[in-house]
PDB file of C-alpha atoms in Angstrom:
ATOM      1  CA  MET R   1      19.425  41.926 -12.163  1.00  0.00           C
ATOM      2  CA  ARG R   2      16.409  43.917 -11.410  1.00  0.00           C
ATOM      3  CA  LEU R   3      16.838  46.703  -8.385  1.00  0.00           C
ATOM      4  CA  THR R   4      14.498  49.326  -9.089  1.00  0.00           C
ATOM      5  CA  THR R   5      15.034  52.938  -7.925  1.00  0.00           C
ATOM      6  CA  LYS R   6      12.360  51.981  -5.354  1.00  0.00           C
ATOM      7  CA  GLY R   7      14.642  49.189  -3.446  1.00  0.00           C
ATOM      8  CA  ARG R   8      17.218  51.519  -4.207  1.00  0.00           C
ATOM      9  CA  TYR R   9      16.408  54.724  -2.984  1.00  0.00           C
ATOM     10  CA  ALA R  10      14.369  53.506   0.297  1.00  0.00           C
ATOM     11  CA  VAL R  11      18.025  51.702   0.904  1.00  0.00           C
ATOM     12  CA  THR R  12      19.150  55.083   0.430  1.00  0.00           C
ATOM     13  CA  ALA R  13      16.515  56.390   2.943  1.00  0.00           C
ATOM     14  CA  MET R  14      17.305  54.458   5.213  1.00  0.00           C
ATOM     15  CA  LEU R  15      20.587  54.755   6.016  1.00  0.00           C
ATOM     16  CA  ASP R  16      20.789  58.241   5.526  1.00  0.00           C
ATOM     17  CA  LEU R  17      17.756  58.691   8.887  1.00  0.00           C
ATOM     18  CA  ALA R  18      20.264  54.896  10.441  1.00  0.00           C
ATOM     19  CA  MET R  19      23.131  57.683  10.202  1.00  0.00           C
ATOM     20  CA  HIS R  20      21.181  60.287  11.466  1.00  0.00           C
ATOM     21  CA  ALA R  21      19.222  59.102  14.080  1.00  0.00           C
ATOM     22  CA  ASP R  22      21.548  60.083  16.915  1.00  0.00           C
ATOM     23  CA  GLU R  23      20.240  63.581  15.489  1.00  0.00           C
ATOM     24  CA  GLY R  24      15.818  63.196  16.225  1.00  0.00           C
ATOM     25  CA  PRO R  25      13.241  61.997  14.474  1.00  0.00           C
ATOM     26  CA  THR R  26      14.399  63.120  10.735  1.00  0.00           C
ATOM     27  CA  SER R  27      12.159  65.357   8.161  1.00  0.00           C
ATOM     28  CA  LEU R  28      11.702  63.340   4.792  1.00  0.00           C
ATOM     29  CA  ALA R  29      12.144  67.381   3.198  1.00  0.00           C
ATOM     30  CA  ASP R  30      16.110  66.820   5.022  1.00  0.00           C
ATOM     31  CA  ILE R  31      16.651  63.268   3.870  1.00  0.00           C
ATOM     32  CA  SER R  32      14.991  64.778   0.180  1.00  0.00           C
ATOM     33  CA  ARG R  33      17.675  67.488   0.345  1.00  0.00           C
ATOM     34  CA  ARG R  34      20.317  65.183   1.367  1.00  0.00           C
ATOM     35  CA  GLN R  35      19.685  62.548  -1.264  1.00  0.00           C
ATOM     36  CA  GLU R  36      18.497  64.423  -3.567  1.00  0.00           C
ATOM     37  CA  ILE R  37      15.316  62.038  -3.692  1.00  0.00           C
ATOM     38  CA  SER R  38      11.853  63.549  -5.057  1.00  0.00           C
ATOM     39  CA  LEU R  39       9.989  64.170  -1.548  1.00  0.00           C
ATOM     40  CA  SER R  40       6.951  62.764  -2.890  1.00  0.00           C
ATOM     41  CA  TYR R  41       8.763  59.068  -3.986  1.00  0.00           C
ATOM     42  CA  LEU R  42      10.126  59.349  -0.549  1.00  0.00           C
ATOM     43  CA  GLU R  43       6.811  59.496   1.321  1.00  0.00           C
ATOM     44  CA  GLN R  44       5.789  57.106  -0.884  1.00  0.00           C
ATOM     45  CA  LEU R  45       8.518  54.600   0.356  1.00  0.00           C
ATOM     46  CA  PHE R  46       8.434  55.922   3.764  1.00  0.00           C
ATOM     47  CA  ALA R  47       3.818  54.802   3.754  1.00  0.00           C
ATOM     48  CA  ARG R  48       5.560  51.339   2.811  1.00  0.00           C
ATOM     49  CA  LEU R  49       8.462  51.049   5.463  1.00  0.00           C
ATOM     50  CA  ARG R  50       6.052  52.102   8.085  1.00  0.00           C
ATOM     51  CA  ARG R  51       3.316  49.680   7.564  1.00  0.00           C
ATOM     52  CA  GLY R  52       6.178  47.160   7.178  1.00  0.00           C
ATOM     53  CA  GLY R  53       7.641  48.912  10.764  1.00  0.00           C
ATOM     54  CA  LEU R  54      11.164  49.872   9.706  1.00  0.00           C
ATOM     55  CA  VAL R  55       9.944  53.203  10.693  1.00  0.00           C
ATOM     56  CA  ASP R  56       7.879  55.584  13.553  1.00  0.00           C
ATOM     57  CA  SER R  57       6.519  58.617  12.979  1.00  0.00           C
ATOM     58  CA  VAL R  58       6.624  61.440  15.401  1.00  0.00           C
ATOM     59  CA  ARG R  59       4.034  64.683  14.279  1.00  0.00           C
ATOM     60  CA  GLY R  60       4.116  68.120  15.223  1.00  0.00           C
ATOM     61  CA  PRO R  61       7.011  71.062  14.990  1.00  0.00           C
ATOM     62  CA  GLY R  62      10.694  69.103  14.937  1.00  0.00           C
ATOM     63  CA  GLY R  63       8.521  65.867  13.799  1.00  0.00           C
ATOM     64  CA  GLY R  64       9.795  63.296  10.656  1.00  0.00           C
ATOM     65  CA  TYR R  65      10.885  60.259  10.891  1.00  0.00           C
ATOM     66  CA  LEU R  66      12.514  57.755  13.185  1.00  0.00           C
ATOM     67  CA  LEU R  67      13.862  53.851  13.081  1.00  0.00           C
ATOM     68  CA  ALA R  68      11.401  51.539  14.821  1.00  0.00           C
ATOM     69  CA  LEU R  69      14.256  49.384  15.399  1.00  0.00           C
ATOM     70  CA  ALA R  70      18.094  49.196  16.008  1.00  0.00           C
ATOM     71  CA  PRO R  71      19.810  50.309  13.209  1.00  0.00           C
ATOM     72  CA  ASP R  72      21.860  46.986  13.365  1.00  0.00           C
ATOM     73  CA  ALA R  73      18.725  45.258  13.373  1.00  0.00           C
ATOM     74  CA  ILE R  74      17.196  45.961  10.472  1.00  0.00           C
ATOM     75  CA  SER R  75      19.122  43.829   7.010  1.00  0.00           C
ATOM     76  CA  VAL R  76      19.376  45.783   3.229  1.00  0.00           C
ATOM     77  CA  ALA R  77      16.940  42.925   2.216  1.00  0.00           C
ATOM     78  CA  ARG R  78      14.253  43.954   5.022  1.00  0.00           C
ATOM     79  CA  VAL R  79      14.151  47.342   3.058  1.00  0.00           C
ATOM     80  CA  ILE R  80      13.636  45.801  -0.272  1.00  0.00           C
ATOM     81  CA  ASP R  81      11.492  43.537   0.967  1.00  0.00           C
ATOM     82  CA  ALA R  82       9.230  46.063   2.566  1.00  0.00           C
ATOM     83  CA  VAL R  83       8.548  48.050   0.082  1.00  0.00           C
ATOM     84  CA  ASN R  84       8.076  45.150  -2.416  1.00  0.00           C
ATOM     85  CA  GLU R  85      10.859  44.826  -3.759  1.00  0.00           C
ATOM     86  CA  SER R  86      12.496  42.392  -5.312  1.00  0.00           C
ATOM     87  CA  VAL R  87      16.089  41.139  -5.887  1.00  0.00           C
ATOM     88  CA  ASP R  88      15.698  38.388  -9.534  1.00  0.00           C
ATOM     89  CA  ALA R  89      18.191  37.847 -11.739  1.00  0.00           C
ATOM     90  CA  THR R  90      15.686  35.503 -13.602  1.00  0.00           C
ATOM     91  CA  ARG R  91      14.011  37.009 -16.987  1.00  0.00           C
ATOM     92  CA  CYS R  92      10.352  35.219 -15.843  1.00  0.00           C
ATOM     93  CA  GLY R  93      10.275  36.856 -12.062  1.00  0.00           C
ATOM     94  CA  GLY R  94      10.714  34.508 -10.798  1.00  0.00           C
ATOM     95  CA  LEU R  95       7.293  32.436 -12.154  1.00  0.00           C
ATOM     96  CA  SER R  96       8.679  30.371 -13.860  1.00  0.00           C
ATOM     97  CA  ASP R  97       7.115  30.848 -17.215  1.00  0.00           C
ATOM     98  CA  CYS R  98       9.928  32.512 -18.652  1.00  0.00           C
ATOM     99  CA  GLN R  99      10.287  30.322 -22.053  1.00  0.00           C
ATOM    100  CA  GLN R 100       6.638  30.820 -23.902  1.00  0.00           C
ATOM    101  CA  GLY R 101       5.275  29.457 -20.339  1.00  0.00           C
ATOM    102  CA  ASP R 102       8.056  27.090 -20.267  1.00  0.00           C
ATOM    103  CA  THR R 103      11.363  26.841 -17.829  1.00  0.00           C
ATOM    104  CA  CYS R 104      14.153  27.839 -19.800  1.00  0.00           C
ATOM    105  CA  LEU R 105      17.292  26.847 -19.400  1.00  0.00           C
ATOM    106  CA  THR R 106      18.984  29.222 -17.598  1.00  0.00           C
ATOM    107  CA  HIS R 107      15.993  29.438 -14.421  1.00  0.00           C
ATOM    108  CA  HIS R 108      17.583  27.724 -12.083  1.00  0.00           C
ATOM    109  CA  LEU R 109      21.044  29.047 -12.581  1.00  0.00           C
ATOM    110  CA  TRP R 110      19.235  32.272 -12.459  1.00  0.00           C
ATOM    111  CA  ASN R 111      17.242  31.436  -9.355  1.00  0.00           C
ATOM    112  CA  GLU R 112      19.922  31.240  -7.836  1.00  0.00           C
ATOM    113  CA  LEU R 113      21.483  34.103  -8.055  1.00  0.00           C
ATOM    114  CA  SER R 114      18.971  36.554  -7.271  1.00  0.00           C
ATOM    115  CA  ASP R 115      18.923  34.198  -3.072  1.00  0.00           C
ATOM    116  CA  GLN R 116      22.541  34.278  -2.875  1.00  0.00           C
ATOM    117  CA  ILE R 117      22.059  37.439  -3.086  1.00  0.00           C
ATOM    118  CA  HIS R 118      18.834  38.487  -0.986  1.00  0.00           C
ATOM    119  CA  GLY R 119      20.681  35.997   1.711  1.00  0.00           C
ATOM    120  CA  TYR R 120      24.293  38.343   0.914  1.00  0.00           C
ATOM    121  CA  LEU R 121      21.900  41.725   1.573  1.00  0.00           C
ATOM    122  CA  GLU R 122      19.899  39.579   4.344  1.00  0.00           C
ATOM    123  CA  GLY R 123      23.135  39.529   6.284  1.00  0.00           C
ATOM    124  CA  VAL R 124      23.898  43.499   5.898  1.00  0.00           C
ATOM    125  CA  THR R 125      22.418  45.896   8.193  1.00  0.00           C
ATOM    126  CA  LEU R 126      22.112  49.767   8.267  1.00  0.00           C
ATOM    127  CA  GLY R 127      24.314  49.544  10.802  1.00  0.00           C
ATOM    128  CA  GLN R 128      27.064  47.803   9.756  1.00  0.00           C
ATOM    129  CA  LEU R 129      27.058  50.427   6.707  1.00  0.00           C
ATOM    130  CA  ALA R 130      26.687  52.871   9.239  1.00  0.00           C
ATOM    131  CA  GLY R 131      29.508  52.546  11.477  1.00  0.00           C
ATOM    132  CA  ARG R 132      31.716  51.969   8.083  1.00  0.00           C
ATOM    133  CA  ASP R 133      34.462  55.228   7.244  1.00  0.00           C
ATOM    134  CA  GLU R 134      33.567  55.692   3.623  1.00  0.00           C
ATOM    135  CA  PHE R 135      29.478  55.768   4.741  1.00  0.00           C
ATOM    136  CA  GLN R 136      30.641  58.107   7.244  1.00  0.00           C
ATOM    137  CA  ARG R 137      32.790  59.850   5.203  1.00  0.00           C
ATOM    138  CA  ILE R 138      30.539  61.640   2.694  1.00  0.00           C
ATOM    139  CA  ALA R 139      27.250  61.527   5.071  1.00  0.00           C
ATOM    140  CA  GLU R 140      29.423  64.503   6.678  1.00  0.00           C
ATOM    141  CA  ARG R 141      30.318  65.974   3.424  1.00  0.00           C
ATOM    142  CA  GLN R 142      26.362  65.431   2.467  1.00  0.00           C
ATOM    143  CA  ARG R 143      26.321  67.616   5.487  1.00  0.00           C
ATOM    144  CA  ARG R 144      29.048  70.539   4.240  1.00  0.00           C
ATOM    145  CA  ARG R 145      27.487  71.033   1.268  1.00  0.00           C
ATOM    146  CA  LEU R 146      24.208  71.190   3.162  1.00  0.00           C
ATOM    147  CA  ASP R 147      24.938  73.890   5.813  1.00  0.00           C
ATOM    148  CA  ASP R 148      27.321  75.584   1.953  1.00  0.00           C
ATOM    149  CA  ASP R 149      23.460  76.157   0.756  1.00  0.00           C
ATOM    150  CA  GLN R 150      21.854  77.355   3.255  1.00  0.00           C
ATOM    151  CA  ILE R 151      24.106  79.603   4.821  1.00  0.00           C
ATOM    152  CA  PRO R 152      22.715  82.676   3.743  1.00  0.00           C
ATOM    153  CA  THR R 153      25.614  84.958   1.259  1.00  0.00           C
ATOM    154  CA  VAL R 154      26.036  89.072   2.126  1.00  0.00           C
ATOM    155  CA  SER R 155      25.682  90.833  -0.725  1.00  0.00           C
ATOM    156  CA  PRO R 156      27.640  94.481  -0.277  1.00  0.00           C
TER     157      PRO R 156
END
């Protein structure tokens, strides 16, 4: 199973954006702090997500990123596809050259699994995930942790 950090981080960042959509534009610095993802890595991912039509950028003070579509219109598979990631269970990257240029015995099995996984992720939207209680609890914990970290300590 090959889903690298690029795809995982893109989905995580987009879900974070969806869960904070009612707060206006979200800065990559805020996503970076909440999700513990490198800011420079997020910048690379969001350039691809913007080209893929999934986010819009807002410049200036209070700027950041907004979802370009409703959360229910953005599937997890679309996010992964936008960052040029693939969900691929084959050894050959789906090229059918797994065994010295030829198709291996189990290629079609792993290729079908990849299709099933992609189909599943196509049916899961950011809106569905953002509405689930367990995701809401985690987001609230992250908000509290971030708020606690920003409270200056007063020494006697």
